[in-house]
Coordinates of C-alpha atoms and ligand atoms in Angstrom, one line a residue:
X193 CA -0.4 22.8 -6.0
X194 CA 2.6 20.5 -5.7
X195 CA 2.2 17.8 -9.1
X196 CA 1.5 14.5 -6.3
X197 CA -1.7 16.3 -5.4
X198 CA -2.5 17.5 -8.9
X199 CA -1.8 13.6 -10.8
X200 CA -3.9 11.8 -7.7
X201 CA -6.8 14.7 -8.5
X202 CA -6.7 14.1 -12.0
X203 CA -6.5 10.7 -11.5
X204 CA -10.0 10.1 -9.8
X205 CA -11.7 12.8 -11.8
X206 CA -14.0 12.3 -14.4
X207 CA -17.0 13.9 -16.3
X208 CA -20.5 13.2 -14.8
X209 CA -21.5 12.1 -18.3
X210 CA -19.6 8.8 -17.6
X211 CA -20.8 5.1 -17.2
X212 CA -20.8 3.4 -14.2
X213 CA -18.1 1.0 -15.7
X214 CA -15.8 4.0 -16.7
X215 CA -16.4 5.5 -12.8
X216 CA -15.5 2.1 -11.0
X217 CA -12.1 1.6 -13.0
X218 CA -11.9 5.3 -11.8
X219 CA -11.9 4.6 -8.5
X220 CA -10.2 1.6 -9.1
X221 CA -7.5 4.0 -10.6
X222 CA -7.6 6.2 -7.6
X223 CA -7.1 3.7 -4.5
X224 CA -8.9 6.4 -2.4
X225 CA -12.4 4.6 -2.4
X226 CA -14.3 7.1 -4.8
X227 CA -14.2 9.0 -8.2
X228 CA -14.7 12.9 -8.3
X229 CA -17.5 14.3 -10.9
X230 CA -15.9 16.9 -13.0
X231 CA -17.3 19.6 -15.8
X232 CA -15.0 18.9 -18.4
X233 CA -14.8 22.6 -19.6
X234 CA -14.7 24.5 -16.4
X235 CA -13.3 21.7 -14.4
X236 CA -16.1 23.1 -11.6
X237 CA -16.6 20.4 -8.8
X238 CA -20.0 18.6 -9.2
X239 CA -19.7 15.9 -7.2
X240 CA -18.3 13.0 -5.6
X241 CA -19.2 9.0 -6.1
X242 CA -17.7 6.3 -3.2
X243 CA -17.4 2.7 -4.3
X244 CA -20.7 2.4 -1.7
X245 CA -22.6 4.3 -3.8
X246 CA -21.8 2.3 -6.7
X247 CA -22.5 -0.9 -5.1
X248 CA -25.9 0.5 -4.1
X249 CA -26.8 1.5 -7.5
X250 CA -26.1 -1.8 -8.9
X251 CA -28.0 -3.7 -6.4
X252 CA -30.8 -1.6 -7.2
X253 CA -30.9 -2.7 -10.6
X254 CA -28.4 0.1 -12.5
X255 CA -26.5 -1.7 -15.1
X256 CA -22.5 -0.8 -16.1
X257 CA -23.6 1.4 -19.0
X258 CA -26.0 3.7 -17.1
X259 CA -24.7 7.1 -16.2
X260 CA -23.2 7.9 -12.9
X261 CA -24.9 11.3 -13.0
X262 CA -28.2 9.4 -12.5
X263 CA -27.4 7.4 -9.3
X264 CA -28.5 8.6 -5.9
X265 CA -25.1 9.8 -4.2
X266 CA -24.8 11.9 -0.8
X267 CA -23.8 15.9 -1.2
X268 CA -20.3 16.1 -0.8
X269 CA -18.5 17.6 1.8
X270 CA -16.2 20.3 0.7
X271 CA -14.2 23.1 2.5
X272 CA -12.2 26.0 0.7
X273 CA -8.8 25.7 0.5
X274 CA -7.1 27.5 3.3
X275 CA -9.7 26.4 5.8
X276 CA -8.0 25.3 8.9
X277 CA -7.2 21.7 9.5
X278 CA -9.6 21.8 13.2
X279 CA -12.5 23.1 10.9
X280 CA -11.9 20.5 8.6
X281 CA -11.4 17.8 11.4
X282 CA -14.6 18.0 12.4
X283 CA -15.8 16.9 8.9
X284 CA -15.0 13.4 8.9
X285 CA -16.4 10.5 10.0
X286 CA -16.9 7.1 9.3
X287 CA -17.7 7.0 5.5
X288 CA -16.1 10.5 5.1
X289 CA -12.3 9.9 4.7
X290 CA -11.5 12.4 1.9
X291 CA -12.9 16.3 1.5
X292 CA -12.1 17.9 -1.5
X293 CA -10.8 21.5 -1.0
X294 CA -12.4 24.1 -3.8
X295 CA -10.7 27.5 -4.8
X296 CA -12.6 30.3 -5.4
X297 CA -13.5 28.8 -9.0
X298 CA -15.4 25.6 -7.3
X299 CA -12.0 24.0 -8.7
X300 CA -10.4 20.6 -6.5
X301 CA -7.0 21.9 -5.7
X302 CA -6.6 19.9 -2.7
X303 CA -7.7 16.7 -1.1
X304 CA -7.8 16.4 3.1
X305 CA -7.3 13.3 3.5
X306 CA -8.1 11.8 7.2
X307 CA -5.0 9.9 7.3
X308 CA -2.7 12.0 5.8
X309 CA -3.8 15.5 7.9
X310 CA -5.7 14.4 10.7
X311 CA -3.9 11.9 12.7
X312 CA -0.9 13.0 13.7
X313 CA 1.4 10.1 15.3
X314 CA 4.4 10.7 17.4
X315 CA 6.7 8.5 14.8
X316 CA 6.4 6.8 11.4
X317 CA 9.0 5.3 9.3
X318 CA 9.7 7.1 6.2
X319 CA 9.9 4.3 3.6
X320 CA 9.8 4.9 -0.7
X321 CA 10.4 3.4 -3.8
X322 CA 14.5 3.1 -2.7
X323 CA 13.6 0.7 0.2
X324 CA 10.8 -1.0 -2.1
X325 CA 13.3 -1.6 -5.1
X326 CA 15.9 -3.0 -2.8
X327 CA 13.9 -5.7 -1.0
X328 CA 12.2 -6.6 -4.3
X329 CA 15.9 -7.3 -5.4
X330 CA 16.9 -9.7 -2.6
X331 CA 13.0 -11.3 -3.5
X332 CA 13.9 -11.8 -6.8
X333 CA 17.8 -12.7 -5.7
X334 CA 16.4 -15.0 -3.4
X335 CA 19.0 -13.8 -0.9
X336 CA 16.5 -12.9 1.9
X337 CA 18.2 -14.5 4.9
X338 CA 21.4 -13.3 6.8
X339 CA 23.5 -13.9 3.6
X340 CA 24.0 -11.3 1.3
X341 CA 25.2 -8.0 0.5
X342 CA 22.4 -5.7 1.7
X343 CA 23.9 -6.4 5.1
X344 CA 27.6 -5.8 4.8
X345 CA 26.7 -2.7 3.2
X346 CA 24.8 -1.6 5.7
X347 CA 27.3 -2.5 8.4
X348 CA 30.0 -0.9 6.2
X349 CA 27.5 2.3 5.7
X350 CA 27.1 2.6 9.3
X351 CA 30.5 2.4 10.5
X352 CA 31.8 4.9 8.1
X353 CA 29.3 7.1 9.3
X354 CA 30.0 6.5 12.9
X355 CA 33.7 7.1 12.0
X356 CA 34.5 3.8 12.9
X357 CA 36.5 0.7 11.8
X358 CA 33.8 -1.9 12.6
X359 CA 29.7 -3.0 12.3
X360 CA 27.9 -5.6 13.5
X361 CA 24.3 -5.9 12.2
X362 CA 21.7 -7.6 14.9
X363 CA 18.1 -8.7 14.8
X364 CA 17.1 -5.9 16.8
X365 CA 18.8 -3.0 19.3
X366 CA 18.2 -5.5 22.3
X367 CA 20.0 -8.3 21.3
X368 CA 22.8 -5.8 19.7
X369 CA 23.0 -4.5 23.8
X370 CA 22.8 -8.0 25.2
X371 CA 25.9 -9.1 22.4
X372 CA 28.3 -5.9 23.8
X373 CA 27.7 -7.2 27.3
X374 CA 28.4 -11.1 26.4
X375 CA 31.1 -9.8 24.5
X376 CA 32.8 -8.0 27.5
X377 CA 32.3 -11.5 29.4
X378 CA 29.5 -9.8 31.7
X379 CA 27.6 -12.5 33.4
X380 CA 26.2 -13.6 36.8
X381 CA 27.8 -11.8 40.1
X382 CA 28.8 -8.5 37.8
X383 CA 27.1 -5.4 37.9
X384 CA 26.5 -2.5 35.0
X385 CA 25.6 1.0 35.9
X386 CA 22.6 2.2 33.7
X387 CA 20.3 5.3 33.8
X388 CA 17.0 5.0 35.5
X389 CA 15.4 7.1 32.9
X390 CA 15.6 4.8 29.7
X391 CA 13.3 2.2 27.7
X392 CA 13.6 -1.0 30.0
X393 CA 16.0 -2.6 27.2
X394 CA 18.9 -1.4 28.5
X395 CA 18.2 -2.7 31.6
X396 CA 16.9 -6.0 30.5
X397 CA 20.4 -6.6 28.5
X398 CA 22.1 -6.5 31.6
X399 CA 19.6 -9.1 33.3
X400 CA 20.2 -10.9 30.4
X401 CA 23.7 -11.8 31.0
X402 CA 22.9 -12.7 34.6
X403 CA 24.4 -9.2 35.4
X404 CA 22.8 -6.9 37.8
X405 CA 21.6 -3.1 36.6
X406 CA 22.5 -0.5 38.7
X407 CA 20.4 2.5 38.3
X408 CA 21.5 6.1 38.6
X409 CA 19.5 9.1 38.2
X410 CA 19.5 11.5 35.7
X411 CA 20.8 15.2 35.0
X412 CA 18.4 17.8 34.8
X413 CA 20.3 19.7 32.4
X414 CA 20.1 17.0 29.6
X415 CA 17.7 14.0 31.5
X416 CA 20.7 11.9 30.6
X417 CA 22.5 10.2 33.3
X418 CA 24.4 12.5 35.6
X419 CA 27.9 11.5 35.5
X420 CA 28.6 13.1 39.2
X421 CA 25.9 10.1 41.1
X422 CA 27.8 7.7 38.7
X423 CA 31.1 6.7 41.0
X424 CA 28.7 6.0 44.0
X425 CA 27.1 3.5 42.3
X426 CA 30.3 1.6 41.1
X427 CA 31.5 -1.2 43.5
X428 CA 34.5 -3.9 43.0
X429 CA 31.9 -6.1 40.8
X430 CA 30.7 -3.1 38.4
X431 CA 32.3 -4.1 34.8
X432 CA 30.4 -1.8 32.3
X433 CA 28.4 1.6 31.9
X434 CA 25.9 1.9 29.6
X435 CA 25.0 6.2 29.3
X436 CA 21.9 6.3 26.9
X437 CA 21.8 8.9 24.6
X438 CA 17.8 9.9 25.4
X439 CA 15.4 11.0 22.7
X440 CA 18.1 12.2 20.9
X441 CA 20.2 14.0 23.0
X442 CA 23.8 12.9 23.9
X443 CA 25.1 12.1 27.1
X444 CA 27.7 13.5 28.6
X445 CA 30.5 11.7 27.7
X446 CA 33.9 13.0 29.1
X447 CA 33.3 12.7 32.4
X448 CA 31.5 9.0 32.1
X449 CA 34.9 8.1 30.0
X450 CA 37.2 9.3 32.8
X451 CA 35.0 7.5 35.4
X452 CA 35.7 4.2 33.6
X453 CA 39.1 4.8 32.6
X454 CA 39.6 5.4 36.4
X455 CA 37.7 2.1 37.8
X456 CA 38.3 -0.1 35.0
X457 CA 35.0 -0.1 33.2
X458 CA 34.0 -0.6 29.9
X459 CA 31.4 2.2 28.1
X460 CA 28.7 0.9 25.9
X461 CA 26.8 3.7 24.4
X462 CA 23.1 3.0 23.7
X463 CA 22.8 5.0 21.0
X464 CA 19.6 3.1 20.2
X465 CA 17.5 7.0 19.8
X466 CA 20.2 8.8 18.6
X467 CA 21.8 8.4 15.0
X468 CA 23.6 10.7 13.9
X469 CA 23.7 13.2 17.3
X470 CA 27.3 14.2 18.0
X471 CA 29.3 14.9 21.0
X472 CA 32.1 17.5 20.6
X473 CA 31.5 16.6 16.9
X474 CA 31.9 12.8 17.2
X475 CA 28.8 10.5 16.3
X476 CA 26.9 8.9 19.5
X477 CA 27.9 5.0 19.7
X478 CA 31.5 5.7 18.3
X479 CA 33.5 7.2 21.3
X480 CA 32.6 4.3 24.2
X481 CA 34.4 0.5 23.4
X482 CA 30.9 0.0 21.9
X483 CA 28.0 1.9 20.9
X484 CA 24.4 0.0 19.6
X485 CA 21.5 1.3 17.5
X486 CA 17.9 0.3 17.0
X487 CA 16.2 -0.3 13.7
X488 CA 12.8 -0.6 15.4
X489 CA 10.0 1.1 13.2
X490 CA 9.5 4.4 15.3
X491 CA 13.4 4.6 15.5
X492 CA 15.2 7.7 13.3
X493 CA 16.1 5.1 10.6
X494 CA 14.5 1.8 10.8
X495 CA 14.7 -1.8 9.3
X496 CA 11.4 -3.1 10.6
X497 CA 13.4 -4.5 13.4
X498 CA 16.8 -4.6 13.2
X499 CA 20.3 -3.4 15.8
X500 CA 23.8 -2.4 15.0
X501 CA 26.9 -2.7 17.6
X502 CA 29.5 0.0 16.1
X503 CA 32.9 -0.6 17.5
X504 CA 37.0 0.1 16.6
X505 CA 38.2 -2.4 18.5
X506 CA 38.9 -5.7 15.9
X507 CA 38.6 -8.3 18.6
X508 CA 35.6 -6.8 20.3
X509 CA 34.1 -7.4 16.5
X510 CA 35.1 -10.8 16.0
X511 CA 33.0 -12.1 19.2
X512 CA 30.3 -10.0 18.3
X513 CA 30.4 -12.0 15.0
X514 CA 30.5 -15.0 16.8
X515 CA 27.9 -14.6 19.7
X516 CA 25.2 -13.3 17.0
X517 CA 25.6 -16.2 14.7
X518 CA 25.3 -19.0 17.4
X519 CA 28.8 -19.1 18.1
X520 CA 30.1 -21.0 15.3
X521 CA 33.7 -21.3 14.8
X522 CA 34.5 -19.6 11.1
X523 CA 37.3 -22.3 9.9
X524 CA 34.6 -25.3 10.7
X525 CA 31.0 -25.4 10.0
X526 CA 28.9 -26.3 12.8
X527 CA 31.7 -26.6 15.0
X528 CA 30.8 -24.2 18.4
X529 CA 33.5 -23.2 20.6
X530 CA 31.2 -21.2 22.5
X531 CA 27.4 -20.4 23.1
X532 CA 25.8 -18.0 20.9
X533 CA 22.8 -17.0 19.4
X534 CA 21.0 -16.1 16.7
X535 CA 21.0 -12.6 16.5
X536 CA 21.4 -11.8 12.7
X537 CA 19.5 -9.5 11.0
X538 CA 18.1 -10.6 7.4
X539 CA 19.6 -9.4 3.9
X540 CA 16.0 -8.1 3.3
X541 CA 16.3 -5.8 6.5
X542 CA 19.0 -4.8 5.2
X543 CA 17.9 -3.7 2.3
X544 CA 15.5 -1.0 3.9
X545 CA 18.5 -0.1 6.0
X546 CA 20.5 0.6 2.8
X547 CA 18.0 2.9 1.5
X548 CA 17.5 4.3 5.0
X549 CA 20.9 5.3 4.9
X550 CA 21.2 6.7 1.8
X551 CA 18.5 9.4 2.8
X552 CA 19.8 9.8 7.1
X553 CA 21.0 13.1 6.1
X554 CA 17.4 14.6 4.7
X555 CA 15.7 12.8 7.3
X556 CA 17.8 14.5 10.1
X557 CA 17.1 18.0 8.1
X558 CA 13.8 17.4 8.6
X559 CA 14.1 16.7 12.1
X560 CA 15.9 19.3 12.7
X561 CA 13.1 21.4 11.1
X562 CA 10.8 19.9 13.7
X563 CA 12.6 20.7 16.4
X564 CA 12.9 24.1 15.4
X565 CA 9.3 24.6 14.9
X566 CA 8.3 23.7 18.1
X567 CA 11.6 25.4 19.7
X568 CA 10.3 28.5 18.4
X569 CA 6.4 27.8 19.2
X570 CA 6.9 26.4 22.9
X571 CA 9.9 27.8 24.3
X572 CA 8.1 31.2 25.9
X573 CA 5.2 29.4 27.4
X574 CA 5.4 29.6 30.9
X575 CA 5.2 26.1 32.8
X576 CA 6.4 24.4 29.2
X577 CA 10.0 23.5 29.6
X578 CA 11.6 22.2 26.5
X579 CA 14.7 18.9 26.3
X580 CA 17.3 21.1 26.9
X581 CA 20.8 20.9 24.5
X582 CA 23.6 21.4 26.1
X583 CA 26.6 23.2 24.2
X584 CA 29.1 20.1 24.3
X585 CA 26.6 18.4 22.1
X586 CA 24.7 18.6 19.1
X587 CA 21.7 16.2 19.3
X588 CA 18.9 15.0 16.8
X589 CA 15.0 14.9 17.5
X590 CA 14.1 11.5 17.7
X591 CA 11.6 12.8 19.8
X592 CA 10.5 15.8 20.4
X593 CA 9.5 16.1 24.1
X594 CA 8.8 18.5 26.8
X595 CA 8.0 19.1 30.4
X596 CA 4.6 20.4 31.8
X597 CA 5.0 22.3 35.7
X598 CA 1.5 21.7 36.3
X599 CA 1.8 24.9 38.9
X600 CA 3.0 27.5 36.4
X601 CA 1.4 26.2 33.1
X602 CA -1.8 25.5 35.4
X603 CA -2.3 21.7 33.5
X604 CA -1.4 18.5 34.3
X605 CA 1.2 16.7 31.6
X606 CA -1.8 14.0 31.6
X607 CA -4.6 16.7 30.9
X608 CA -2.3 18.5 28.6
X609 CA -1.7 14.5 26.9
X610 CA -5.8 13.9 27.0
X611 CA -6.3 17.9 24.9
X612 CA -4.1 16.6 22.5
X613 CA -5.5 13.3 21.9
X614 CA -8.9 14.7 21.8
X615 CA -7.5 16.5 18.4
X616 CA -6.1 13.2 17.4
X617 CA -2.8 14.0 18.0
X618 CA -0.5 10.8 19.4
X619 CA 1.7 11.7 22.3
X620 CA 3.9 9.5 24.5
X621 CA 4.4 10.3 28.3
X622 CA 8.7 10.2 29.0
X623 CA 9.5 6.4 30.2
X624 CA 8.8 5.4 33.5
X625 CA 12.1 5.0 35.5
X626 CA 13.4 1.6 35.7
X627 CA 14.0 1.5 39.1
X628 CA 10.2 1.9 40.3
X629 CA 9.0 -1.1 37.2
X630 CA 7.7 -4.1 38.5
X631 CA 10.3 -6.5 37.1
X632 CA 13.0 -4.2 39.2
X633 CA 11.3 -2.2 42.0
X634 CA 14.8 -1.5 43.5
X635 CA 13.2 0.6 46.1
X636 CA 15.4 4.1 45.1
X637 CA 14.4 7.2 45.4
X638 CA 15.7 9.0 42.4
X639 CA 14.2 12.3 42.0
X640 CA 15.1 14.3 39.0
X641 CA 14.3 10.9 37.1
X642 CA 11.1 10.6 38.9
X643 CA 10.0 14.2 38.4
X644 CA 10.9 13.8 34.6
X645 CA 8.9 10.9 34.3
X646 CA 6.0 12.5 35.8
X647 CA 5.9 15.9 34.0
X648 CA 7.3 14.8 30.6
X649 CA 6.0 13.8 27.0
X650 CA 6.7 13.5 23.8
X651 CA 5.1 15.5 20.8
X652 CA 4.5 14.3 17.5
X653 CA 8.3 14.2 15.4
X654 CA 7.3 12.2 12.1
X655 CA 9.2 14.0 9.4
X656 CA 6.3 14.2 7.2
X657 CA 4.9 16.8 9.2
X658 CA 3.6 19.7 8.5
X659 CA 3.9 23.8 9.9
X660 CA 0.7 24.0 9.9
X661 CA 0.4 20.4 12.2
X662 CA 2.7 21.7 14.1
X663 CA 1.2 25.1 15.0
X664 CA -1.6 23.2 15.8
X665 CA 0.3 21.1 18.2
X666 CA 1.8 24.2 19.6
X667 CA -1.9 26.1 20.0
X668 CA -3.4 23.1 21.5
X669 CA -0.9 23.1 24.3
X670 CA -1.2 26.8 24.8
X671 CA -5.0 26.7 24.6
X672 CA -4.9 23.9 27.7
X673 CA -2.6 26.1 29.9
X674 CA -5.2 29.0 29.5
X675 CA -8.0 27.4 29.7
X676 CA -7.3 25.5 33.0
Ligands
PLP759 C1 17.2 3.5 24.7 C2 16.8 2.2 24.0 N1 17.6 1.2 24.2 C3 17.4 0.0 23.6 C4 16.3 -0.2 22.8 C5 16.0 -1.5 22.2 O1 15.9 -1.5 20.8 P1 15.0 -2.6 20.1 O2 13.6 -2.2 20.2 O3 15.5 -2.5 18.6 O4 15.3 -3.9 20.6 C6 15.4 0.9 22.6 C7 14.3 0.7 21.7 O5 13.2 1.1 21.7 C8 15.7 2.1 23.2 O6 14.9 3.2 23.1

């Protein structure tokens, strides 16, 4: 029994002799909403008593001294431990968040709680008492705006872990995309070539500036975008390529480098799903003239909100520094040389960031652990095909997603989404090309990102969880392609 479990069960036990008093600063105690009624000398499970119970016993006339054993309480619901988690799914409902898991010896050993085991979310930020004691510092500091040293130590933690000379921390991954391209003096009549299969920010950056996105489609051997469909889309006004580094997985970069080295162009890496993936052992966002990453909550490590622009190039820097802090001149204090914005993230996102770094390493070993599982769980099933890796690259699961061939696996990727959800598992369908959304509707046909789009999803890839989640991930999927 690992000693969290243990302290939070010993924590809201007590002996059924107790007063009502003593049970509700019990459950007080406990934060979990009830108490649980122990036999002090065999520690056998009697009973459990919700905060609703209490409250009906009291308005029924019990006072704070009579005994909890004598108030009216529901049977609990228990399973043994072991039982599986669909068996014990079907146990809750509305009152019934927790069910106490017996031994053989009627003992608690383990507590199933709904939130913890039953809902099982495609991303959550892993936050503890490191993120908690740094923000409380710049509280206590006062130092909770743009000013202070949470943020050029995360800048300076980033950029030595990129490998590179420079960081520039923004409010969020958007603006840090929108700031490369200002920076490169992108604006109205230029074009940038982006992938087609990416969250619509990259795209929107561009259209930002004034600047047109130009969408290519994608590889089918990493979904990224395929550099050989890249130098048809480049005319005399293209400026910039932005490759995307999807769920994870790095694009590849040699032959986008030696496209742009040819016509001119400058590379911006949106790294924004992708810290700490390599290519040919170099970190994503460090090997283009720029490289961004998001902070957002679902994001590998997160701020709340929150963007970095990694670069080596000292002048790049300096206008990113500039641009993000409405373009104020650094000798003269509200003296503007040029338009800017405010783009600056706060000291107290920085603070999470700090203590997000400090842990990037365990949180990509438990990613990687993820991956594996479902590697090893999915990649036989006919009609399942997994994010493939290719051998220039080494990539991190930001999310962990696959393809459903609806002829082979005999399911849809919507019915296989709908069995999933029906077991309270969060999935998220891949990202609808750019080039067919409304705001762009280009008119392409672009048909490996299309097919991708349509036949892809992502699976649950929170670190926190477990085997046994994700063999019930895995089994769900297989039990929808049989079933069918
Ligand atoms: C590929 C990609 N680019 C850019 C962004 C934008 O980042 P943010 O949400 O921090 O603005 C995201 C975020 O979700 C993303 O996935």
């Amino acid at each position: 029994m690992i000693s969290d479990i243990k302290d939070q069960i010993e924590r809201i036990s007590l002996s059924p002799t107790s007063t009502i008093r003593e049970t509700m600063q019990t459950i007080n105690r406990g934060a979990l909403g009830l108490a649980l009624l122990i036999e002090p000398e065999t520690k056998h499970f009697i009973g459990l008593v919700t905060d609703g119970d209490i409250r009906r016993a009291l308005l029924k006339g019990y006072g704070l001294e009579s005994l909890v054993s004598d108030i009216e309480r529901p049977e609990a619901r228990t399973a043994r431990v072991g039982t599986p988690v669909d068996r014990i799914a079907v146990m809750f409902n509305e009152p019934v968040r927790v069910v106490p898991l017996l031994n053989e010896n009627h003992q608690v050993v383990d507590l199933a709680l709904f939130d913890r085991r039953m809902r099982l979310p495609v991303a959550e930020p892993s936050l503890s008492d490191k993120e908690l004691q740094y923000v409380s510092e710049c509280i206590l500091t006062g130092w909770i705006s743009s000013a202070g040293r949470f943020v050029t130590r995360f800048e300076q933690m980033l950029a030595d872990y990129c490998g590179v000379r420079f960081a520039v921390a923004t409010s969020n991954g958007t603006a840090a995309l929108h700031l490369a391209l200002l920076a490169l003096d992108i604006g109205p009549g230029d074009e940038v070539v982006v992938p087609t299969l990416t969250f619509i920010a990259t795209a929107n950056a561009v259209s930002y500036t004034g600047a047109r996105p130009v969408f290519v489609d994608s590889e089918s051997e990493t979904w990224n975008i395929d550099p050989s469909k890249i130098e048809e889309a480049v005319t005399s006004h293209t400026k910039a390529i932005i490759p995307v580094h999807l769920y994870g997985r790095p694009a590849n970069m040699d032959p986008i480098l030696k496209i742009a080295l040819k016509r001119g162009l400058a590379v911006v890496e949106d790294a924004a799903e992708a810290h700490g993936a390599r290519y040919k052992g170099c970190c994503v966002g460090s090997i283009g003239d720029m490289g961004i990453f998001s902070f957002y909550g679902n994001k590998i490590i997160t701020t709340g909100e929150g963007g970095m622009i990694v670069t080596d190039n000292e002048d790049l820097a300096g206008k990113l520094r500039l641009l993000r802090d409405h373009g104020m001149s650094d000798n003269q204090r509200y003296w503007h040389p040029v338009m800017g914005y405010n783009y600056r993230l706060t000291n107290l996102q920085a603070a999470v960031g700090v203590a997000q770094m400090e842990k990037m390493d365990d949180i990509l070993k438990a990613k990687r652990r993820i991956a594996q599982a479902y590697h090893e769980g999915l990649q036989n099933v006919s009609g399942i095909s997994l994010q493939p890796e290719a051998p220039w690259g080494s990539g991190v699961c930001w999310l962990y997603s696959i393809l459903v061939e609806p002829d082979v696996f005999g399911a849809t990727r919507n019915e296989v989404m709908a069995a999933l959800q029906a077991q309270n598992v969060e999935t998220r369908p891949l990202f609808p090309p750019v080039h067919t959304q409304p705001i762009y509707n280009t008119g392409q046909i672009l048909p490996v990102a299309e097919r991708l789009a349509k036949t892809g999803l992502s699976l649950p890839s929170a670190i926190g969880l477990q085997q046994d989640e994700i063999n019930r991930v895995i089994d769900t999927i297989i039990t929808v392609g049989s079933s069918f």
